[in-house]
Coordinates of C-alpha atoms in Angstrom, one line a residue:
Chain A
M1 CA 115.9 133.4 68.1
I2 CA 115.8 133.2 71.9
F3 CA 112.8 130.9 71.6
Y4 CA 114.8 128.4 69.4
I5 CA 117.3 128.3 72.3
F6 CA 114.6 127.8 74.8
Y7 CA 113.4 124.9 72.5
K8 CA 116.9 123.4 72.5
Y9 CA 117.0 123.5 76.2
M10 CA 113.6 121.9 76.6
H11 CA 114.6 119.0 74.3
C12 CA 117.7 118.6 76.2
F13 CA 116.0 118.2 79.6
F14 CA 112.7 116.5 78.7
D15 CA 111.6 113.4 77.1
T16 CA 110.0 114.7 74.0
G17 CA 109.0 111.5 72.2
E18 CA 105.4 111.8 73.2
V19 CA 104.8 115.5 72.3
N20 CA 102.6 116.5 69.5
R21 CA 104.9 118.5 67.1
K22 CA 102.0 120.8 65.6
K23 CA 100.8 121.7 69.3
E24 CA 104.4 122.3 70.3
I25 CA 105.0 124.8 67.5
L26 CA 101.7 126.6 68.2
V27 CA 102.5 127.0 71.7
Y28 CA 106.0 128.4 70.9
L29 CA 104.5 130.8 68.4
L30 CA 101.8 132.0 71.0
M31 CA 104.5 132.6 73.6
L32 CA 106.5 134.4 70.9
L33 CA 103.5 136.7 70.2
W34 CA 103.0 137.2 73.9
S35 CA 106.6 138.2 74.6
A36 CA 106.6 140.5 71.6
F37 CA 103.3 142.1 72.8
V38 CA 104.7 142.6 76.4
A39 CA 108.0 143.8 75.2
S40 CA 106.5 146.5 73.1
F41 CA 105.4 148.7 76.1
S42 CA 107.1 147.5 79.2
E43 CA 110.0 148.0 81.5
P44 CA 112.8 145.4 81.7
D45 CA 111.7 144.1 85.1
L46 CA 108.3 143.1 83.9
S47 CA 109.8 141.4 80.8
H48 CA 112.0 139.2 83.0
A49 CA 109.1 138.0 84.8
T50 CA 107.3 137.4 81.6
T51 CA 110.2 135.3 80.4
A52 CA 110.2 133.2 83.5
L53 CA 106.4 132.6 83.2
I54 CA 106.8 131.8 79.5
L55 CA 109.4 129.2 80.4
F56 CA 107.2 127.6 82.8
V57 CA 104.2 127.5 80.4
L58 CA 106.6 125.9 77.9
T59 CA 107.6 123.3 80.4
G60 CA 103.9 122.5 80.6
L61 CA 104.2 120.9 77.1
Y62 CA 106.4 118.0 78.2
P63 CA 105.2 115.2 80.3
D64 CA 107.1 115.1 83.5
R65 CA 107.0 115.9 87.2
L66 CA 106.0 119.3 88.5
K67 CA 109.2 119.3 90.7
K68 CA 111.3 118.9 87.5
K69 CA 109.4 121.4 85.5
L70 CA 110.0 124.1 88.0
L71 CA 113.7 123.2 88.4
V72 CA 114.1 123.3 84.6
T73 CA 112.4 126.8 84.5
V74 CA 114.8 128.0 87.3
V75 CA 117.7 126.6 85.5
I76 CA 117.1 128.1 82.1
F77 CA 116.0 131.4 83.5
G78 CA 119.0 131.5 85.6
T79 CA 121.3 130.9 82.8
Y80 CA 119.3 133.6 80.9
V81 CA 119.8 136.1 83.6
L82 CA 123.5 135.1 84.3
S83 CA 124.3 135.4 80.5
K84 CA 122.7 138.9 80.5
A85 CA 124.5 140.0 83.6
L86 CA 127.7 138.6 82.2
V87 CA 127.2 140.4 78.8
V88 CA 126.3 143.7 80.2
R89 CA 129.3 143.6 82.6
L90 CA 131.7 142.9 79.8
L91 CA 130.2 145.3 77.4
S92 CA 130.6 148.1 79.9
F93 CA 134.3 147.9 79.4
F94 CA 133.8 149.1 75.8
R95 CA 132.0 152.1 74.5
F96 CA 129.5 151.6 71.7
D97 CA 126.6 153.5 70.3
S98 CA 123.5 152.8 72.2
D99 CA 122.0 151.0 69.2
I100 CA 125.0 149.0 68.3
A101 CA 125.4 148.1 71.9
F102 CA 121.9 146.9 72.1
I103 CA 122.4 144.5 69.1
I104 CA 125.7 143.2 70.3
E105 CA 124.3 142.6 73.8
Q106 CA 121.5 140.7 72.3
L107 CA 123.6 138.6 70.1
S108 CA 126.0 137.8 72.7
V109 CA 123.4 136.7 75.2
L110 CA 122.1 134.2 72.5
A111 CA 125.6 133.0 72.0
L112 CA 126.4 132.6 75.6
M113 CA 123.0 130.9 76.2
Y114 CA 123.7 128.5 73.2
I115 CA 127.1 127.6 74.7
F116 CA 125.6 126.7 78.1
E117 CA 123.1 124.7 76.3
L118 CA 125.9 122.7 74.5
F119 CA 127.5 122.1 77.8
A120 CA 124.2 120.9 79.4
E121 CA 123.7 118.6 76.4
I122 CA 127.1 117.2 76.7
W123 CA 126.8 116.5 80.3
I124 CA 123.4 114.8 80.0
E125 CA 124.7 112.6 77.2
H126 CA 127.5 111.6 79.5
L127 CA 125.2 110.7 82.2
R128 CA 123.0 108.6 79.7
N129 CA 126.2 106.8 78.6
L130 CA 127.0 105.9 82.2
R131 CA 123.6 104.5 82.7
V132 CA 123.8 102.5 79.5
K133 CA 127.1 101.0 80.6
M134 CA 125.8 100.1 84.0
A135 CA 122.9 98.4 82.4
E136 CA 125.1 96.6 80.0
N137 CA 127.1 95.3 83.0
E138 CA 124.1 94.0 84.7
N139 CA 122.8 92.4 81.5
T140 CA 126.1 90.6 80.7
K141 CA 126.0 89.2 84.3
R142 CA 122.6 87.9 83.8
Q143 CA 123.3 86.5 80.4
L144 CA 126.2 84.6 81.6
A145 CA 124.2 83.1 84.3
G146 CA 121.5 82.3 82.0
Y147 CA 123.8 80.5 79.8
S148 CA 125.4 78.4 82.5
N149 CA 122.0 77.6 83.9
Q150 CA 120.8 76.5 80.4
L151 CA 123.8 74.4 80.0
D152 CA 123.0 72.7 83.3
V153 CA 119.3 72.3 82.1
L154 CA 120.3 70.6 78.8
K155 CA 123.0 68.4 80.5
N156 CA 120.4 67.2 83.1
S157 CA 117.7 66.6 80.7
E158 CA 119.9 64.7 78.3
E159 CA 121.2 62.7 81.3
K160 CA 117.7 61.7 82.2
V161 CA 116.8 60.6 78.8
R162 CA 120.0 58.5 78.5
G163 CA 119.2 57.0 81.9
L164 CA 115.7 56.2 80.6
R165 CA 117.1 54.6 77.5
H166 CA 119.5 52.6 79.5
D167 CA 116.6 50.9 81.3
L168 CA 114.1 50.8 78.3
K169 CA 114.2 47.2 77.7
H170 CA 113.4 46.6 81.4
H171 CA 110.5 49.2 81.2
L172 CA 109.3 47.6 77.9
N173 CA 109.1 44.2 79.6
E174 CA 107.3 45.6 82.5
L175 CA 104.7 47.3 80.4
M176 CA 104.1 44.2 78.2
L177 CA 103.6 42.2 81.3
M178 CA 101.1 44.6 82.6
A179 CA 99.3 44.7 79.1
E180 CA 99.1 40.9 79.1
H181 CA 97.0 41.1 82.3
D182 CA 94.9 44.1 81.1
Q183 CA 96.1 46.2 83.9
S184 CA 95.3 49.5 82.1
S185 CA 95.5 51.7 85.3
D186 CA 98.9 50.2 86.3
I187 CA 100.1 50.9 82.8
K188 CA 98.9 54.5 82.9
D189 CA 100.8 55.0 86.3
Y190 CA 104.0 53.4 85.0
I191 CA 104.0 55.6 81.9
K192 CA 103.3 58.6 84.0
S193 CA 106.2 57.7 86.3
M194 CA 108.4 57.2 83.3
D195 CA 107.4 60.6 82.0
S196 CA 108.1 62.5 85.1
F197 CA 111.5 60.7 85.3
M198 CA 112.4 61.9 81.9
T199 CA 111.5 65.6 82.2
Y200 CA 113.9 67.7 84.2
S201 CA 112.3 70.0 86.6
G202 CA 114.5 72.8 86.0
E203 CA 113.3 73.3 82.3
Y204 CA 110.2 75.5 82.2
V205 CA 110.4 76.9 78.8
S206 CA 111.5 75.3 75.5
S207 CA 110.4 77.5 72.7
G208 CA 113.3 76.9 70.7
N209 CA 114.5 80.4 71.0
K210 CA 117.6 79.8 72.8
D211 CA 117.9 83.3 74.2
I212 CA 114.5 83.5 75.6
D213 CA 114.7 79.8 77.0
S214 CA 117.9 80.4 78.8
L215 CA 116.7 83.6 80.3
L216 CA 113.5 82.3 81.5
N217 CA 114.6 79.0 82.7
L218 CA 117.0 80.9 84.9
M219 CA 114.6 83.4 86.3
L220 CA 111.6 81.0 86.6
D221 CA 113.9 78.8 88.5
D222 CA 114.4 81.4 91.2
A223 CA 110.8 82.2 91.0
K224 CA 109.9 78.5 91.6
R225 CA 112.0 78.5 94.8
E226 CA 110.6 81.7 96.2
L227 CA 106.9 81.6 95.1
G228 CA 104.0 79.3 95.4
E229 CA 102.5 79.4 91.8
V230 CA 104.4 80.0 88.8
S231 CA 103.2 79.6 85.2
C232 CA 104.7 80.3 81.9
K233 CA 103.3 80.0 78.4
V234 CA 105.5 80.9 75.4
C235 CA 104.4 80.7 71.9
I236 CA 106.9 82.4 69.7
P237 CA 108.9 81.6 66.6
S238 CA 112.4 80.2 67.2
E239 CA 113.9 83.0 65.2
L240 CA 113.1 86.5 66.0
D241 CA 114.8 89.8 64.9
I242 CA 115.3 91.3 68.4
E243 CA 118.7 91.9 70.0
L244 CA 119.5 89.6 73.0
F245 CA 120.7 92.6 75.0
D246 CA 117.2 94.2 74.6
L247 CA 115.3 91.1 75.5
N248 CA 117.6 90.8 78.5
V249 CA 116.7 94.2 79.8
I250 CA 113.0 93.7 79.4
L251 CA 112.5 90.2 80.7
G252 CA 115.3 90.6 83.3
N253 CA 113.9 93.7 84.9
L254 CA 110.2 92.7 84.7
L255 CA 110.7 89.2 86.3
D256 CA 113.1 90.6 88.9
N257 CA 110.6 93.1 89.9
A258 CA 107.7 90.6 89.8
I259 CA 109.4 88.0 91.8
R260 CA 110.5 90.5 94.3
A261 CA 106.8 91.9 94.7
A262 CA 105.2 88.6 94.6
K263 CA 107.5 87.3 97.4
Q264 CA 106.1 89.7 99.8
T265 CA 102.5 88.7 99.4
H266 CA 100.3 85.8 100.7
E267 CA 99.3 84.4 97.3
K268 CA 102.9 84.4 95.8
Y269 CA 101.9 83.9 92.2
L270 CA 103.6 84.8 89.0
H271 CA 102.1 84.3 85.5
V272 CA 104.2 84.9 82.4
R273 CA 102.9 84.9 78.7
I274 CA 104.8 85.7 75.7
S275 CA 103.1 85.4 72.3
Y276 CA 103.8 86.6 68.8
K277 CA 100.9 87.7 66.7
M278 CA 100.8 89.7 63.4
G279 CA 104.3 91.1 63.7
M280 CA 103.8 92.0 67.4
L281 CA 105.8 90.4 70.2
L282 CA 103.4 90.4 73.1
I283 CA 104.8 90.1 76.7
H284 CA 102.5 89.8 79.8
V285 CA 103.7 89.4 83.2
E286 CA 101.3 89.2 86.1
N287 CA 102.1 88.9 89.9
S288 CA 100.5 89.3 93.1
Y289 CA 101.8 92.4 95.3
T290 CA 101.0 94.0 98.5
G291 CA 99.8 97.3 97.0
D292 CA 102.3 99.5 98.6
L293 CA 104.0 100.9 95.5
I294 CA 104.7 104.5 95.5
K295 CA 103.8 106.5 92.3
E296 CA 105.4 109.6 91.5
G297 CA 104.5 111.8 88.5
G298 CA 103.0 108.9 86.8
R299 CA 105.9 106.7 87.3
Y300 CA 106.5 103.9 89.7
R301 CA 109.1 104.3 92.3
S302 CA 110.5 101.3 94.3
T303 CA 109.9 99.9 97.8
K304 CA 113.1 98.6 97.5
E305 CA 116.1 99.9 99.5
D306 CA 118.3 100.8 96.7
S307 CA 115.5 102.6 94.9
A308 CA 117.6 104.5 92.5
A309 CA 118.7 101.2 90.8
H310 CA 115.1 100.0 90.7
G311 CA 113.6 103.1 89.1
M312 CA 116.5 102.7 86.5
G313 CA 115.3 99.2 85.5
I314 CA 111.9 100.4 84.5
T315 CA 113.4 103.4 82.7
N316 CA 115.7 101.1 80.7
V317 CA 112.8 98.8 79.8
Q318 CA 110.9 102.0 78.6
C319 CA 113.9 102.9 76.6
I320 CA 113.9 99.5 74.8
V321 CA 110.3 99.5 74.3
K322 CA 110.6 102.8 72.6
K323 CA 113.2 101.5 70.2
Y324 CA 110.8 98.9 69.0
D325 CA 108.1 101.6 68.5
G326 CA 106.4 99.5 71.3
D327 CA 104.1 100.3 74.2
M328 CA 104.1 99.3 77.9
V329 CA 100.9 99.4 79.9
I330 CA 101.1 98.9 83.8
T331 CA 97.7 98.2 85.7
E332 CA 97.2 97.3 89.2
E333 CA 94.0 96.3 91.0
N334 CA 93.1 94.0 93.9
N335 CA 96.6 93.3 94.7
R336 CA 97.3 92.2 91.2
F337 CA 100.1 93.8 89.3
L338 CA 100.1 93.4 85.6
V339 CA 102.7 94.8 83.0
K340 CA 101.9 94.4 79.2
I341 CA 104.3 95.1 76.6
V342 CA 104.1 95.1 72.9
L343 CA 107.0 95.4 70.6
Y344 CA 107.0 95.4 66.9
V345 CA 109.6 92.7 65.8
K346 CA 110.2 91.3 62.4
T347 CA 111.0 87.7 62.1
A348 CA 114.5 86.9 61.2
Chain B
M1 CA 75.6 75.1 63.2
Y2 CA 79.2 75.7 64.5
R3 CA 81.6 73.1 63.1
I4 CA 84.8 72.0 64.7
G5 CA 87.3 69.9 62.8
I6 CA 90.0 67.8 64.2
C7 CA 92.9 66.5 62.5
D8 CA 95.6 64.4 63.9
D9 CA 97.2 61.1 63.0
E10 CA 97.0 59.9 66.5
K11 CA 93.5 58.6 67.0
N12 CA 93.5 58.9 70.6
T13 CA 94.3 62.7 70.5
C14 CA 91.3 63.2 68.1
M15 CA 89.2 61.2 70.6
E16 CA 90.3 63.1 73.5
I17 CA 89.6 66.5 71.9
G18 CA 86.3 65.3 70.6
K19 CA 85.3 64.3 74.1
M20 CA 86.4 67.8 75.5
V21 CA 84.5 69.6 72.7
R22 CA 81.5 67.6 73.6
E23 CA 82.0 68.3 77.4
Y24 CA 82.2 72.0 76.5
A25 CA 78.9 71.6 74.4
K26 CA 77.3 70.2 77.3
Q27 CA 78.5 72.8 79.9
T28 CA 77.6 75.8 78.0
V29 CA 74.5 74.4 76.1
T30 CA 76.0 75.2 72.7
E31 CA 75.3 73.1 69.6
L32 CA 78.6 72.0 68.2
E33 CA 79.3 69.5 65.5
T34 CA 82.8 67.6 65.2
L35 CA 84.5 66.3 62.2
V36 CA 87.6 64.2 62.4
W37 CA 90.4 63.4 59.9
H38 CA 93.7 61.6 60.3
T39 CA 95.7 62.8 57.4
G40 CA 96.3 66.1 55.9
E41 CA 95.2 65.0 52.4
A42 CA 91.9 63.8 53.5
L43 CA 91.3 67.2 55.3
C44 CA 92.3 69.3 52.3
E45 CA 90.1 67.2 50.0
A46 CA 87.2 67.5 52.5
L47 CA 87.6 71.3 52.7
K48 CA 86.8 71.6 49.1
T49 CA 83.2 70.9 50.0
V50 CA 82.7 71.1 53.8
S51 CA 83.0 74.4 55.7
I52 CA 84.3 74.4 59.2
D53 CA 84.7 77.2 61.6
L54 CA 87.4 75.9 64.1
L55 CA 90.2 73.5 63.2
F56 CA 92.3 71.7 65.8
L57 CA 95.4 70.7 63.5
D58 CA 98.4 68.6 64.4
I59 CA 101.7 70.2 63.2
E60 CA 103.5 66.9 62.8
L61 CA 101.2 65.2 60.4
V62 CA 103.3 62.5 58.4
T63 CA 102.7 63.2 54.8
T64 CA 101.1 66.6 54.5
S65 CA 102.3 68.6 57.6
G66 CA 100.1 70.9 59.5
I67 CA 102.0 73.8 58.0
E68 CA 101.2 72.8 54.5
V69 CA 97.6 72.3 55.4
G70 CA 97.4 75.8 57.0
R71 CA 99.0 77.3 53.9
Y72 CA 96.6 75.5 51.7
I73 CA 93.7 76.9 53.6
R74 CA 94.9 80.5 53.8
N75 CA 96.5 80.6 50.2
E76 CA 94.7 78.4 48.0
L77 CA 91.3 78.4 49.5
E78 CA 91.8 82.0 50.6
N79 CA 89.8 81.3 53.6
H80 CA 90.8 83.6 56.6
E81 CA 87.8 82.9 58.6
I82 CA 88.6 79.4 59.9
S83 CA 90.3 79.7 63.4
I84 CA 93.3 77.2 63.5
A85 CA 94.6 75.9 66.7
Y86 CA 97.8 74.0 66.2
I87 CA 98.6 70.8 68.3
S88 CA 102.1 69.7 69.0
A89 CA 104.2 67.6 71.3
K90 CA 106.8 70.3 71.3
S91 CA 106.6 73.8 72.4
S92 CA 109.1 75.2 69.8
Y93 CA 107.4 76.6 66.6
A94 CA 108.8 77.5 63.1
M95 CA 108.2 80.8 61.7
E96 CA 106.0 79.7 59.0
L97 CA 103.4 78.7 61.5
F98 CA 102.9 82.2 62.5
K99 CA 102.2 83.3 59.0
I100 CA 99.1 81.3 59.0
C101 CA 97.8 83.4 61.9
P102 CA 96.8 80.5 64.3
I103 CA 94.4 81.3 67.0
D104 CA 96.5 79.5 69.6
F105 CA 98.9 76.5 70.2
L106 CA 98.1 73.3 72.3
I107 CA 100.8 71.3 73.7
K108 CA 100.1 67.4 74.4
P109 CA 99.0 66.4 76.8
I110 CA 96.0 68.4 76.0
L111 CA 94.1 70.2 78.9
Y112 CA 90.4 70.8 78.9
E113 CA 90.8 74.5 80.1
D114 CA 92.9 75.2 77.0
V115 CA 90.3 73.7 74.5
A116 CA 87.4 75.5 76.1
E117 CA 89.4 78.8 76.0
I118 CA 90.1 78.3 72.2
I119 CA 86.5 77.4 71.5
E120 CA 85.2 80.4 73.5
E121 CA 87.5 82.8 71.5
S122 CA 86.7 81.3 68.2
L123 CA 83.1 81.5 69.0
K124 CA 83.3 85.0 69.8
R125 CA 84.8 85.6 66.4
Y126 CA 82.3 83.4 64.6
R127 CA 79.4 85.4 66.3
R128 CA 80.7 88.8 65.3
N129 CA 81.4 87.7 61.8
K130 CA 78.0 86.4 61.1
L131 CA 76.6 89.9 61.6
I132 CA 75.6 91.8 58.5
F133 CA 76.4 95.3 57.4
E134 CA 73.7 97.0 55.5
Y135 CA 74.0 100.1 53.3
R136 CA 72.2 102.0 50.7
A137 CA 73.7 102.7 47.3
K138 CA 71.9 104.4 44.5
G139 CA 68.6 104.0 46.2
V140 CA 68.9 100.1 46.6
Y141 CA 69.6 98.5 50.1
G142 CA 72.8 96.3 50.1
K143 CA 74.0 93.7 52.5
V144 CA 77.3 92.3 53.2
K145 CA 78.8 89.9 55.8
Y146 CA 81.2 91.6 58.0
Q147 CA 83.5 88.7 57.8
D148 CA 83.9 89.5 54.0
I149 CA 84.9 93.2 54.5
I150 CA 88.7 93.8 54.5
C151 CA 88.4 97.4 55.0
F152 CA 86.3 100.5 54.3
S153 CA 88.0 103.3 52.5
S154 CA 86.6 106.7 51.7
D155 CA 87.2 109.3 49.1
N156 CA 85.2 112.5 49.1
K157 CA 81.7 111.7 50.3
K158 CA 81.9 108.1 49.2
I159 CA 82.7 105.1 51.3
N160 CA 84.1 102.0 49.5
I161 CA 83.5 98.6 50.9
V162 CA 86.6 96.6 50.0
L163 CA 86.0 92.7 49.7
A164 CA 88.4 90.2 48.5
D165 CA 87.2 90.4 45.1
S166 CA 85.3 93.4 44.7
V167 CA 84.7 97.1 45.7
T168 CA 81.1 98.7 46.4
A169 CA 80.6 102.3 46.9
F170 CA 77.9 104.1 48.8
N171 CA 77.4 107.6 50.0
G172 CA 78.4 108.3 53.6
R173 CA 81.2 109.3 55.9
L174 CA 83.5 107.0 57.8
K175 CA 83.0 108.9 61.1
D176 CA 79.3 108.1 61.0
I177 CA 79.6 104.3 60.4
L178 CA 82.5 103.7 62.8
P179 CA 80.3 103.8 65.9
T180 CA 77.8 101.2 64.4
L181 CA 80.8 98.7 63.4
P182 CA 81.7 95.8 65.6
D183 CA 84.7 96.0 67.8
N184 CA 87.1 94.4 65.4
F185 CA 86.9 97.4 63.0
I186 CA 89.3 100.2 63.8
Q187 CA 90.1 103.5 62.1
I188 CA 93.9 103.7 61.1
H189 CA 93.6 106.7 58.8
Q190 CA 91.3 109.5 57.9
S191 CA 90.1 107.6 55.0
Y192 CA 90.5 103.8 56.2
I193 CA 88.8 101.6 58.7
I194 CA 90.2 98.0 58.9
N195 CA 88.8 94.8 59.8
L196 CA 91.3 93.2 62.4
D197 CA 90.2 89.7 61.4
H198 CA 91.7 90.4 57.9
L199 CA 95.0 91.8 59.5
L200 CA 97.9 89.7 58.6
E201 CA 100.9 91.7 59.8
C202 CA 101.6 95.2 61.2
T203 CA 104.3 97.6 62.1
Y204 CA 104.0 100.9 64.0
D205 CA 103.1 102.7 60.7
S206 CA 101.5 100.3 58.4
V207 CA 99.3 97.2 58.2
K208 CA 99.3 94.3 55.8
M209 CA 95.7 93.1 55.2
S210 CA 94.6 89.9 53.4
G211 CA 95.1 89.9 49.8
D212 CA 98.5 91.5 50.7
M213 CA 97.1 95.0 50.6
I214 CA 99.3 97.3 52.5
L215 CA 97.9 100.5 54.1
S216 CA 99.7 103.1 56.0
I217 CA 98.5 104.1 59.6
S218 CA 98.5 108.0 59.6
Q219 CA 100.4 109.6 62.5
P220 CA 97.6 111.0 64.7
Y221 CA 96.1 107.4 64.7
R222 CA 99.3 105.4 65.5
K223 CA 99.3 105.2 69.3
D224 CA 95.5 104.4 69.3
V225 CA 95.9 101.7 66.7
R226 CA 99.0 100.2 68.5
R227 CA 96.8 100.1 71.7
Q228 CA 93.8 98.8 70.0
I229 CA 95.7 96.0 68.0
S230 CA 97.5 94.7 71.1
E231 CA 94.4 94.9 73.2
F232 CA 92.5 92.8 70.5
N233 CA 95.5 90.3 70.6
W234 CA 95.6 90.0 74.3
G235 CA 91.8 89.5 74.4

């Protein structure tokens, strides 16, 4: 019974998505055997030490930092000891037969532990909600900026085309004249200048997927201003069954981080590739970086000043990736930072 | 000989790609042959008799569109081996295009580097598909081209080679043949090894193979399969 409560605690504090169920159950059973074995012939002090040790072994099942594992062990063990002390204290006011007293004590400890666990769960849920709200806020801001930028992009390119149409007769005359004189290289130059006049420089992506276009155009406009080399290739269907919010979290955070990192480098490059194959949305963001990222317990920490907010960005991305049964791979070598994400997305 | 088809109603685009293909052939000392069509109808008619390995196909063909041609190749001719690279002036694509499993998309004006990359990728696929799988069933040696194998499935001590129109069985175990297969064969289940070149669509827990065969990915394999398929697509 107590092990079930330990299990609840662990699931409350750790990210358990990556854990092999069979292995988990096996380890719990082993620990159960061990504790039964120790309890069968020992004094209470030793059994406390065993409990603490068992708890620590159990935290080993879950992928996280050692510091957190130790902390969780201490917290669970602490509540265990506290519950026990509390119960013993309370029971000392009543007089029971030693057998009944023992059972009541055990049951009350369990009940108390369970209540503490519920509180912890509620508290953690509350923190999570708070974080989601913050992310939502950030997203709404970005989305709004994206839309207004996209409107500008559309207006500008529309104006350019209108301008060209206005002078079309004149251009055609000019081209005809050149053609009559067989000036093919002049014609080429003329057409090139017409083309560059027509395309608005703020439009980097036009995949037909409005959400992705507006987001990328906004972010790449920033990137173009700050960086030397920016390239972007997007080959996706115009309709995808993915929530705008989720896309925003992923692309917004990845590009934010990539641009910030590349800005500090000498090469200053950013390559973005998004494609859709066999039901998978593949996102590939590559940038130059100076190589002084801090890695902590397998996770990237930020070199940015408000590093709490930054770490949150990547955590949020991970949440979304998980929602789509996806995967994120981060590699870094030779001052090249590469994030690859795959999401399973149906077509709308 | 590796054959590359080009189909675009703009003759200049065809010429340009043709030039790039020859340039690639010269630079890499590869023997390549190019065939050119200007309408979807002519291409579909020709494909009944001629076989090609890579097709540069315009999406905005006037009478029969690139989508219809693609559908014809995949569904009517049931040919999943031809690599199709779509050409377009726009960079927005309809969903139907993705169902045809194109190798890539080219946007006009076309760049040599992109064409070269596509030929390279498609050649890689062509070379691994030409390899032959050999087995022994009932004392007789059998041969089958890897490109025709949709998947291997096993029951008891037998392995079934599943092709589009037939199934052949021989004695063996999947875990013994897996290391001998090309990279595009991956195990998704205790009793299935699939050919990624025949994969049409996938989710985290299932795959749809050509011939609309749906197989489930068993739990212990899912993470590895996800990694392998995405690496395969990223190249």
